[in-house]
PDB file of C-alpha atoms in Angstrom:
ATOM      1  CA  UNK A1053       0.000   0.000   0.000  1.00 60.00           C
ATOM      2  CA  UNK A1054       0.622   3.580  -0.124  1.00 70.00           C
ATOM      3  CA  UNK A1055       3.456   4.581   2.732  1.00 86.00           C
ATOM      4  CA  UNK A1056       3.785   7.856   4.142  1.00 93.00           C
ATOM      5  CA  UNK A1057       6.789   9.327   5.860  1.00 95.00           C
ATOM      6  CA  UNK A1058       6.527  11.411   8.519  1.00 97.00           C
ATOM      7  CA  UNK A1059       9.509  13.750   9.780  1.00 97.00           C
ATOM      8  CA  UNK A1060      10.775  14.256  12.318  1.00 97.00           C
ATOM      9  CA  UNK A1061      10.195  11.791  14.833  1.00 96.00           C
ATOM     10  CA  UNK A1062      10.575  14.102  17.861  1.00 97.00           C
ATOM     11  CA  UNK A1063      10.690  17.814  17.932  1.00 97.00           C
ATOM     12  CA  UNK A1064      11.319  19.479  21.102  1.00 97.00           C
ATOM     13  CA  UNK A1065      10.331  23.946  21.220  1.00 97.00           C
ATOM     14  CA  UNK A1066      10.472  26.154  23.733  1.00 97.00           C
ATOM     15  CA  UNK A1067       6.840  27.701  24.576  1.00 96.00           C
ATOM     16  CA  UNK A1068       6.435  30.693  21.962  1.00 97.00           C
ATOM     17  CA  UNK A1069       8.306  28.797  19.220  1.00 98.00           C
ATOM     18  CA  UNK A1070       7.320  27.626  15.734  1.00 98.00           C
ATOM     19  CA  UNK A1071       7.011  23.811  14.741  1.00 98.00           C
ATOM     20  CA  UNK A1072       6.691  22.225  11.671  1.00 98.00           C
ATOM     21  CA  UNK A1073       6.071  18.443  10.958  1.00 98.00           C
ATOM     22  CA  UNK A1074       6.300  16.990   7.482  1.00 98.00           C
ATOM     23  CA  UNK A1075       4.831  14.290   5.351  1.00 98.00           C
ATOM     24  CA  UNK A1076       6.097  12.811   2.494  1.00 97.00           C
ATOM     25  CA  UNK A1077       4.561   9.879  -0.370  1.00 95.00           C
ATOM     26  CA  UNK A1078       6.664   8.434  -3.253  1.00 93.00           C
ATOM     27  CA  UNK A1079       3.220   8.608  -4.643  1.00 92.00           C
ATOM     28  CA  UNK A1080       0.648  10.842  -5.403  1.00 93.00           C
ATOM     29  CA  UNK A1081      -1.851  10.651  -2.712  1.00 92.00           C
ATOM     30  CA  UNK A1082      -5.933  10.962  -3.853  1.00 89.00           C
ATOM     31  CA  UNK A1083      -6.086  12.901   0.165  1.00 90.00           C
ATOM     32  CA  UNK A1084      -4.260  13.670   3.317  1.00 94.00           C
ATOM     33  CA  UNK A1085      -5.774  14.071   6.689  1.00 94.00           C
ATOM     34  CA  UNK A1086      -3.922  15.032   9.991  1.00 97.00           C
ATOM     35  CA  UNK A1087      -4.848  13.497  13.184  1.00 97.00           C
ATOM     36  CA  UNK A1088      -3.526  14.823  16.753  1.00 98.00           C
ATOM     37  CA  UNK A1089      -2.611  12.392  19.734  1.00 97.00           C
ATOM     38  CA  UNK A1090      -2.882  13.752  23.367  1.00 97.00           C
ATOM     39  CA  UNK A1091      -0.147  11.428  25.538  1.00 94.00           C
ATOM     40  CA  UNK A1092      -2.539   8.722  26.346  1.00 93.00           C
ATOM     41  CA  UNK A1093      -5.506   9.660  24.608  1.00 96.00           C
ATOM     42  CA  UNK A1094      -6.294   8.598  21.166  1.00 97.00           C
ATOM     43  CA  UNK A1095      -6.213   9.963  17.777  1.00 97.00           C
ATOM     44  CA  UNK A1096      -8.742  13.388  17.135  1.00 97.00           C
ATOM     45  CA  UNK A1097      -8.962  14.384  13.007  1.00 95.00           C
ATOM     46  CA  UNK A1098      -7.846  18.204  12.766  1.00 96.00           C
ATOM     47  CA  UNK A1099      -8.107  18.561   8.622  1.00 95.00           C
ATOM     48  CA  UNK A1100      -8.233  16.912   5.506  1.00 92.00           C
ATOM     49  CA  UNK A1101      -6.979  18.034   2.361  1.00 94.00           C
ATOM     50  CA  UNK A1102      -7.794  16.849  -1.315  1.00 92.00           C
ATOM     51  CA  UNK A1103      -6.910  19.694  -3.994  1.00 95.00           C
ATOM     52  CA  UNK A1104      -3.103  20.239  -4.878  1.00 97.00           C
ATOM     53  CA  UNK A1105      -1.925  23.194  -3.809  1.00 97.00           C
ATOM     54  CA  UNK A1106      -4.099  23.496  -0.770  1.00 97.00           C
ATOM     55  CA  UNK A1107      -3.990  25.158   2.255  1.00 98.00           C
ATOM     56  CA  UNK A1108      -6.060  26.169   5.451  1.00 98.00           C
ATOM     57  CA  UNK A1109      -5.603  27.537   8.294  1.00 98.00           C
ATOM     58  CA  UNK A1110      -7.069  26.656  12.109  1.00 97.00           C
ATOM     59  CA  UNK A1111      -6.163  29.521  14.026  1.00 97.00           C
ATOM     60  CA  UNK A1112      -2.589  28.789  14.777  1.00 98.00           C
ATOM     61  CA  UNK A1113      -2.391  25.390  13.021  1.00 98.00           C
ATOM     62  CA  UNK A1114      -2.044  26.156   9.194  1.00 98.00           C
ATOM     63  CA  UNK A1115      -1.838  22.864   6.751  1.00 98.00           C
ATOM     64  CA  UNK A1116      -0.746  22.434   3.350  1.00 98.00           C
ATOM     65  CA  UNK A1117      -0.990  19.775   0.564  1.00 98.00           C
ATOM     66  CA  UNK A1118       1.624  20.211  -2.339  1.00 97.00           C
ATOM     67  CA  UNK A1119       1.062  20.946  -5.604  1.00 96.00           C
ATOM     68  CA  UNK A1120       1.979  17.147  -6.391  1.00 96.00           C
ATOM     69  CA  UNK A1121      -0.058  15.561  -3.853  1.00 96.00           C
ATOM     70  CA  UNK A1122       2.659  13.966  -2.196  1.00 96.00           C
ATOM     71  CA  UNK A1123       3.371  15.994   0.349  1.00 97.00           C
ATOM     72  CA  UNK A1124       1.806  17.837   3.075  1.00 98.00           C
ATOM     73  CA  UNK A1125       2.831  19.625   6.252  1.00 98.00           C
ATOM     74  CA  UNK A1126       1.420  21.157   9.862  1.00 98.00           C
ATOM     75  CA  UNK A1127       2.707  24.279  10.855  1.00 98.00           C
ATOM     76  CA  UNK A1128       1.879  25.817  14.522  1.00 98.00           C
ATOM     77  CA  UNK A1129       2.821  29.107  15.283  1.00 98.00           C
ATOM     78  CA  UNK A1130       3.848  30.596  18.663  1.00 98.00           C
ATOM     79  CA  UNK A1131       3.235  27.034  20.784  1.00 97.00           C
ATOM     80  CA  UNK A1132       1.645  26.141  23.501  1.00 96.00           C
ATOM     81  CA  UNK A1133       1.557  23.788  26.040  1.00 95.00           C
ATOM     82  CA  UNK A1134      -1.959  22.476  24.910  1.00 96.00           C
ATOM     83  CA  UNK A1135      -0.301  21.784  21.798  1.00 97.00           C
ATOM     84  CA  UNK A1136       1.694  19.067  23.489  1.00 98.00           C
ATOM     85  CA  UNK A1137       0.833  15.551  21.355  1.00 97.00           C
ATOM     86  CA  UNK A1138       1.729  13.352  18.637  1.00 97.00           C
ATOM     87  CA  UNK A1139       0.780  14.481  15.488  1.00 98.00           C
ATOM     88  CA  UNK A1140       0.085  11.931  12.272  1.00 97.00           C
ATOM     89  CA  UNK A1141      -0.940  12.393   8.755  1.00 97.00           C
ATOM     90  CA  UNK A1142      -3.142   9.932   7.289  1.00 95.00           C
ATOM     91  CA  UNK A1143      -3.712   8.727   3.878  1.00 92.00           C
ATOM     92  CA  UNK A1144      -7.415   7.191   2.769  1.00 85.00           C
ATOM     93  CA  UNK A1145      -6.873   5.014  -0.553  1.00 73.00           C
ATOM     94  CA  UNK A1146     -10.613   5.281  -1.064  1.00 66.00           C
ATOM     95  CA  UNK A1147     -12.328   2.709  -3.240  1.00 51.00           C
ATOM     96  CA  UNK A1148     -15.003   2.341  -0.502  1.00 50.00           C
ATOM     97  CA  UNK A1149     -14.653   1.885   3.219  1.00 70.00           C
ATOM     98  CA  UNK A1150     -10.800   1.787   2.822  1.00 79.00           C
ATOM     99  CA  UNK A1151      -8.704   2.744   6.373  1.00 88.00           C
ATOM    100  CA  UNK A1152      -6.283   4.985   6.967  1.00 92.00           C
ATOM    101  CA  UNK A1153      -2.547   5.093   6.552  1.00 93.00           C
ATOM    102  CA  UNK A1154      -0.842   6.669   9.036  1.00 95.00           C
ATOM    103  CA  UNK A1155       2.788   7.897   9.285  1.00 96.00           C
ATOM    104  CA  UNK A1156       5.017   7.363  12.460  1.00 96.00           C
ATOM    105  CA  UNK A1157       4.104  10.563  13.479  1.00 97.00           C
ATOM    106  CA  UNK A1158       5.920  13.676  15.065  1.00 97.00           C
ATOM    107  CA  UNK A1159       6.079  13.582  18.601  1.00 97.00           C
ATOM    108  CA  UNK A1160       5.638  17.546  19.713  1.00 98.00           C
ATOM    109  CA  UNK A1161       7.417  18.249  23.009  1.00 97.00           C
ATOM    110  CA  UNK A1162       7.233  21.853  24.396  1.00 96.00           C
ATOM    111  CA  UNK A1163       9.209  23.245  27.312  1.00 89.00           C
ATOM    112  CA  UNK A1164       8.067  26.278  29.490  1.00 81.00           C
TER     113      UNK A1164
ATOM    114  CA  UNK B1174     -21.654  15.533  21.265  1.00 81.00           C
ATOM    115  CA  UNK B1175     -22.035  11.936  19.981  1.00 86.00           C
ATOM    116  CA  UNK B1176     -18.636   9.969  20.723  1.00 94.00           C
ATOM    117  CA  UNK B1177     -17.609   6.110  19.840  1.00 97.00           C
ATOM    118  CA  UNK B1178     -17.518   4.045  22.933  1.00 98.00           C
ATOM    119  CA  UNK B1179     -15.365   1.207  24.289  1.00 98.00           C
ATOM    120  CA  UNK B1180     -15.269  -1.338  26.539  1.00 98.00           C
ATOM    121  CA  UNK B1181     -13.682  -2.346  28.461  1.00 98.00           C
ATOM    122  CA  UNK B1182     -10.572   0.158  28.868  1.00 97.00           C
ATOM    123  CA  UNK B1183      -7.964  -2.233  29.990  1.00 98.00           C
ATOM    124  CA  UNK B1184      -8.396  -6.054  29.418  1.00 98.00           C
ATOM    125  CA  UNK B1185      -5.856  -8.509  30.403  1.00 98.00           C
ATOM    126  CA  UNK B1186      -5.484 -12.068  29.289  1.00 98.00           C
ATOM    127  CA  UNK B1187      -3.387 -15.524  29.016  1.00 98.00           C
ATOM    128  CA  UNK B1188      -1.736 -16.095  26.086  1.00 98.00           C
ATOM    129  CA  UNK B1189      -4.268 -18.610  24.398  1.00 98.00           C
ATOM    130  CA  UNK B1190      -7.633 -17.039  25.661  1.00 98.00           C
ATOM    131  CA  UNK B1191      -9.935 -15.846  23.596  1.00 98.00           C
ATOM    132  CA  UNK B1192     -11.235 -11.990  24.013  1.00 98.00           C
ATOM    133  CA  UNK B1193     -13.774  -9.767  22.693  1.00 98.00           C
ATOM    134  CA  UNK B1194     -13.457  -5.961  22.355  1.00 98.00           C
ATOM    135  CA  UNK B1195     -16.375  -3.915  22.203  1.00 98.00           C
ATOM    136  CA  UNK B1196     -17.180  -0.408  20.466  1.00 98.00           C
ATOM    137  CA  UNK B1197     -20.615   1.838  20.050  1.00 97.00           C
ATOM    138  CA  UNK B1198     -20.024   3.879  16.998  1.00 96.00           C
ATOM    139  CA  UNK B1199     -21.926   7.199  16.492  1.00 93.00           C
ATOM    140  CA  UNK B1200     -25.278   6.274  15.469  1.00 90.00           C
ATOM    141  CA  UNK B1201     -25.463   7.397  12.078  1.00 85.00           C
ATOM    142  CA  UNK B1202     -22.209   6.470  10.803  1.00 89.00           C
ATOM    143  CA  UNK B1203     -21.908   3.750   8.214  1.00 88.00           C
ATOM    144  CA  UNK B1204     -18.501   3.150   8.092  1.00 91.00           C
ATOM    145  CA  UNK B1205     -16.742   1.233  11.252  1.00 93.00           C
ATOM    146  CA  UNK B1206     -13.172   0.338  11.564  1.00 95.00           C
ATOM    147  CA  UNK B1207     -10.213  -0.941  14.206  1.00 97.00           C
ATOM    148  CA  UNK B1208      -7.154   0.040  14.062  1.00 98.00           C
ATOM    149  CA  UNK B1209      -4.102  -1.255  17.033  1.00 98.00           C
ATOM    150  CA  UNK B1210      -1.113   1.106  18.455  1.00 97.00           C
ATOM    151  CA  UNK B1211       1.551  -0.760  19.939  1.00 96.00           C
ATOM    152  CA  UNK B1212       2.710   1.332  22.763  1.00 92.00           C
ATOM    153  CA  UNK B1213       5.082   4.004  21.563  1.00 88.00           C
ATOM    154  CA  UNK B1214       4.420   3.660  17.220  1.00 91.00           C
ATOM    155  CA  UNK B1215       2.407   4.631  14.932  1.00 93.00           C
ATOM    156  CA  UNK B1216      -1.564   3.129  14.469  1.00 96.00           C
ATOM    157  CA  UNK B1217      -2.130   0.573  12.162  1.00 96.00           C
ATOM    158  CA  UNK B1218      -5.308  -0.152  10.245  1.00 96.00           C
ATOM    159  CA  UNK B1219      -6.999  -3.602  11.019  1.00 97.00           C
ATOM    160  CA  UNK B1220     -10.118  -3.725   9.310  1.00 96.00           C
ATOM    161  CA  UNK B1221     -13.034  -1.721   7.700  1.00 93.00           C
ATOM    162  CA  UNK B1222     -16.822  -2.817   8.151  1.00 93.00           C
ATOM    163  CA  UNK B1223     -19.655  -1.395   6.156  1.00 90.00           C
ATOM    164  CA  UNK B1224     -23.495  -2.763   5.236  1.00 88.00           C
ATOM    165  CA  UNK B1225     -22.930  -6.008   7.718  1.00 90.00           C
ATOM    166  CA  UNK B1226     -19.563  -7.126   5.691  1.00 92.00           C
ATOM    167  CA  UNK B1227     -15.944  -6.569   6.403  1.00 94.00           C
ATOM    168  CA  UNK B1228     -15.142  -3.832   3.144  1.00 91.00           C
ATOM    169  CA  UNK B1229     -11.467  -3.997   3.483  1.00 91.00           C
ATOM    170  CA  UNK B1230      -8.522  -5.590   5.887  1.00 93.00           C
ATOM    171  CA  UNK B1231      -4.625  -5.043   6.304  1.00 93.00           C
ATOM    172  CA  UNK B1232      -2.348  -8.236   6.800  1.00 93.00           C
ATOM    173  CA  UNK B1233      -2.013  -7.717  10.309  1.00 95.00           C
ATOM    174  CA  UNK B1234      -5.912  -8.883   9.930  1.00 96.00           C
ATOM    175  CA  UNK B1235      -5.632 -12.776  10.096  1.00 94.00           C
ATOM    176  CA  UNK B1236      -7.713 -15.591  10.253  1.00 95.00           C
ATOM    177  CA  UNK B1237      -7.500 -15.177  14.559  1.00 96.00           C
ATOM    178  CA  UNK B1238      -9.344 -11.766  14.102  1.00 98.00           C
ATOM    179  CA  UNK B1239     -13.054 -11.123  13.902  1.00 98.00           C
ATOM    180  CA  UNK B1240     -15.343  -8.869  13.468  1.00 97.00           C
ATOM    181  CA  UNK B1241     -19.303  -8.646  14.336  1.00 95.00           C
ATOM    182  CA  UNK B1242     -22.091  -6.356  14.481  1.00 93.00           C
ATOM    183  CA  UNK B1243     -24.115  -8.279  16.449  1.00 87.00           C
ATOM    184  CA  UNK B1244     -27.008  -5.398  16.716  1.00 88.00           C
ATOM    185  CA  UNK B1245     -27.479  -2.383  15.554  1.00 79.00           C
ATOM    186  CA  UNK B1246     -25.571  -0.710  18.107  1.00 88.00           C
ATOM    187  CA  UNK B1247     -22.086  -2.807  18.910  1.00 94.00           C
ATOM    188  CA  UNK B1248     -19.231  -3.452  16.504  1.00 96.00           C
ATOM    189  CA  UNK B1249     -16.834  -6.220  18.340  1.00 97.00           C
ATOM    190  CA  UNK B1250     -13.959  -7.546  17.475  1.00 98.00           C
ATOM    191  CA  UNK B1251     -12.570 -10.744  18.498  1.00 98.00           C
ATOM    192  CA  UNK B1252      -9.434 -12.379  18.833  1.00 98.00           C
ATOM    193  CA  UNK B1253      -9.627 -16.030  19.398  1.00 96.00           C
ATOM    194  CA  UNK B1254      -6.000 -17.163  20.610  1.00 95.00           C
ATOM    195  CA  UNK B1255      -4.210 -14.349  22.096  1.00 97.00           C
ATOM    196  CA  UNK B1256       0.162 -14.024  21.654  1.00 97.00           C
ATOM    197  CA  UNK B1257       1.688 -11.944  23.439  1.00 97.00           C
ATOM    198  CA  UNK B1258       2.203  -9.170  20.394  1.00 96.00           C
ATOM    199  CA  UNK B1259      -1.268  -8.826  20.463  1.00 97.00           C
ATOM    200  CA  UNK B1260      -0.668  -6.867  23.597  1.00 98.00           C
ATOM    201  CA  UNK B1261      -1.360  -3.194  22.167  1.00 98.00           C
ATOM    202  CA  UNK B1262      -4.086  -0.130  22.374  1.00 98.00           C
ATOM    203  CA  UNK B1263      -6.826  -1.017  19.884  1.00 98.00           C
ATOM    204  CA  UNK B1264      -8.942   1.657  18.726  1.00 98.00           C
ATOM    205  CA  UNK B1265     -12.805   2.015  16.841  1.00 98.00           C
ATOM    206  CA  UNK B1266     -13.458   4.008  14.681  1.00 96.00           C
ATOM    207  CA  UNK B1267     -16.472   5.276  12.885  1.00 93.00           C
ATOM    208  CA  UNK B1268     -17.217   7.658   9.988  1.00 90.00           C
ATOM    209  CA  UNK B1269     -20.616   8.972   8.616  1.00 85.00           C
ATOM    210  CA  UNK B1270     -18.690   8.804   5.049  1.00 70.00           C
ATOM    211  CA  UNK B1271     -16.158   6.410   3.485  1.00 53.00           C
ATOM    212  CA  UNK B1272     -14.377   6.909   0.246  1.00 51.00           C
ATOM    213  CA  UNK B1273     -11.531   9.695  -0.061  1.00 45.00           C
ATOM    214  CA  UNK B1274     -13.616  11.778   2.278  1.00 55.00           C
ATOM    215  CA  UNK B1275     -14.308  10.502   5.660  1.00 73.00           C
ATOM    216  CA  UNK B1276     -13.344  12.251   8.375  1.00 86.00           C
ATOM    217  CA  UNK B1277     -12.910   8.929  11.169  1.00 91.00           C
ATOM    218  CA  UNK B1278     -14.310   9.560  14.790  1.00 93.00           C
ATOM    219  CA  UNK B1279     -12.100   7.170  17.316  1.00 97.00           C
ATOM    220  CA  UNK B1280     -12.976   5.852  20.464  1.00 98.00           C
ATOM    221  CA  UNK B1281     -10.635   5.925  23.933  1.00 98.00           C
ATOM    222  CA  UNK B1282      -9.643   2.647  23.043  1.00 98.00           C
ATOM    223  CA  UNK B1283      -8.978  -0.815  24.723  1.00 98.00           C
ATOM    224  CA  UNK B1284      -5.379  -1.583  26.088  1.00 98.00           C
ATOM    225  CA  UNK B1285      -5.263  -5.405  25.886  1.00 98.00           C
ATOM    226  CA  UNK B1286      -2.319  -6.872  27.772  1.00 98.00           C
ATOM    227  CA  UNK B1287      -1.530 -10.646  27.229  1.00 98.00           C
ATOM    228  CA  UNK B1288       0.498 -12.142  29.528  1.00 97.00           C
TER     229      UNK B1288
END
């Protein structure tokens, strides 16, 4: 099946800072959604994205999907502790009720 | 706000035993899937239900995994002889959509330890 890549594994910011996570397909993906992971909690969807090019924004959070379709990335401005989590992207194959394929997934650490 | 339920939240079991997780999906949704995280990586797909049939399922998805929707309420799935590297946090999922567009709604999730 279609892998994505995720990078980097772990990212540690000092409150205030930026972070960025990145996804990456050898192949062009139909959709990309991102998914956020409280420590011990389970996965919440925060987007999906389907047109090349694409971006949108969630307050701080602002997600884009390349022009190629095989890439995508979550940026957060000026973090916050509440932004503490693990953060995947996810790739539906569709052709019905197909399931999601997730990356490894960043791991967002944030220090006061 | 409607949420997907599980129970129970932590099941252990022997090695060998049989065990059945439970999940109520949001009532209107269509589309019901389970998906395992082994402590610490990423979460892997297991299987997709939809219209009383299993619509799609990974490798990890063999012939000791089950799935039922006994009612119109509960979506179980079933492992009938534990190993040990079952031990992992399986998740439900549910979606009011499926292809290329379905945003999934997960459940807490069920840590099953086998010992």
């Amino acid at each position: 099946g279609q892998q994505v890549m995720q990078i980097p594994q772990y990212q540690h910011v000092q409150e205030g800072e930026d972070f960025t996570t990145y996804c990456n397909s050898s192949t062009t993906l139909s959709n990309i959604q991102w998914y956020k992971q409280r420590p011990g909690g389970h996965p919440v969807f925060l987007i999906q994205l389907v047109k090349s090019g694409e971006v949108k924004k969630q307050k701080r959070l602002t997600f884009q999907f390349g022009e190629a379709k095989k890439n995508s990335s979550l940026h957060i401005t000026a973090t916050q502790t509440t932004d503490v989590g693990t953060y995947f992207c996810a790739h539906q194959r569709g052709g019905g009720a197909d399931g999601l394929t997730f990356g490894k997934g960043t791991h967002l650490i944030i220090q006061p | 706000e409607p949420e997907v339920t599980q129970t129970p939240s932590h099941q252990v079991t022997q090695m060998g035993q049989e065990v059945i997780l439970r999940c109520v999906p949001i009532s209107n949704h269509l589309y019901f899937y389970w998906y395992r995280q082994i402590l610490g990586q990423k979460v892997e797909f297991l299987v997709s239900f939809y219209n009383n049939e299993i619509s799609e399922k990974s490798e990890i998805f063999d012939d000791q995994f089950s799935v039922e929707r006994p009612d119109g309420s509960n979506f179980t799935l079933k492992i009938r002889s534990t190993k040990l590297e079952d031990s992992a946090m399986y998740f439900c999922a549910s979606s009011p959509q499926g292809q290329g567009a379905g945003e999934q709604y997960f459940g807490p999730g069920t840590r099953l330890t086998v010992t």
